[in-house]
Coordinates of C-alpha atoms in Angstrom, one line a residue:
X440 CA 0.0 0.0 0.0
X441 CA 1.2 3.5 -0.8
X442 CA 1.4 6.4 1.6
X443 CA -1.5 8.0 -0.1
X444 CA -3.7 4.9 0.5
X445 CA -2.8 4.9 4.2
X446 CA -3.6 8.6 4.5
X447 CA -7.0 8.2 2.8
X448 CA -7.9 5.2 4.9
X449 CA -6.9 7.1 8.1
X450 CA -9.0 10.1 7.0
X451 CA -12.0 7.9 6.3
X452 CA -11.6 6.2 9.7
X453 CA -11.4 9.6 11.5
X454 CA -14.5 10.8 9.6
X455 CA -16.5 7.7 10.6
X456 CA -15.4 8.2 14.2
X457 CA -16.5 11.9 14.0
X458 CA -19.9 11.1 12.6
X459 CA -20.4 8.3 15.1
X460 CA -19.5 10.7 17.9
X461 CA -22.0 13.2 16.6
X462 CA -24.7 10.5 16.6
X463 CA -23.8 9.5 20.1
X464 CA -24.1 13.1 21.3
X465 CA -27.5 13.4 19.6
X466 CA -28.6 10.2 21.4
X467 CA -27.2 11.4 24.7
X468 CA -28.9 14.8 24.5
X469 CA -32.2 13.1 23.4
X470 CA -31.9 10.7 26.3
X471 CA -31.2 13.7 28.6
X472 CA -34.3 15.5 27.4
X473 CA -36.4 12.3 27.8
X474 CA -35.1 11.9 31.4
X475 CA -36.0 15.4 32.3
X476 CA -39.5 15.0 30.9
X477 CA -39.9 11.8 33.0
X478 CA -38.9 13.6 36.2
X479 CA -41.6 16.3 35.7

């Protein structure tokens, strides 16, 4: 594998982690709102 391939794979990996992190944050904030509604 060339250096270019390694770099593109790494970037794709980082992008997938970033998007997964965003999804997790959305889930956590949604869960937080749900928990607050349950307390009321």
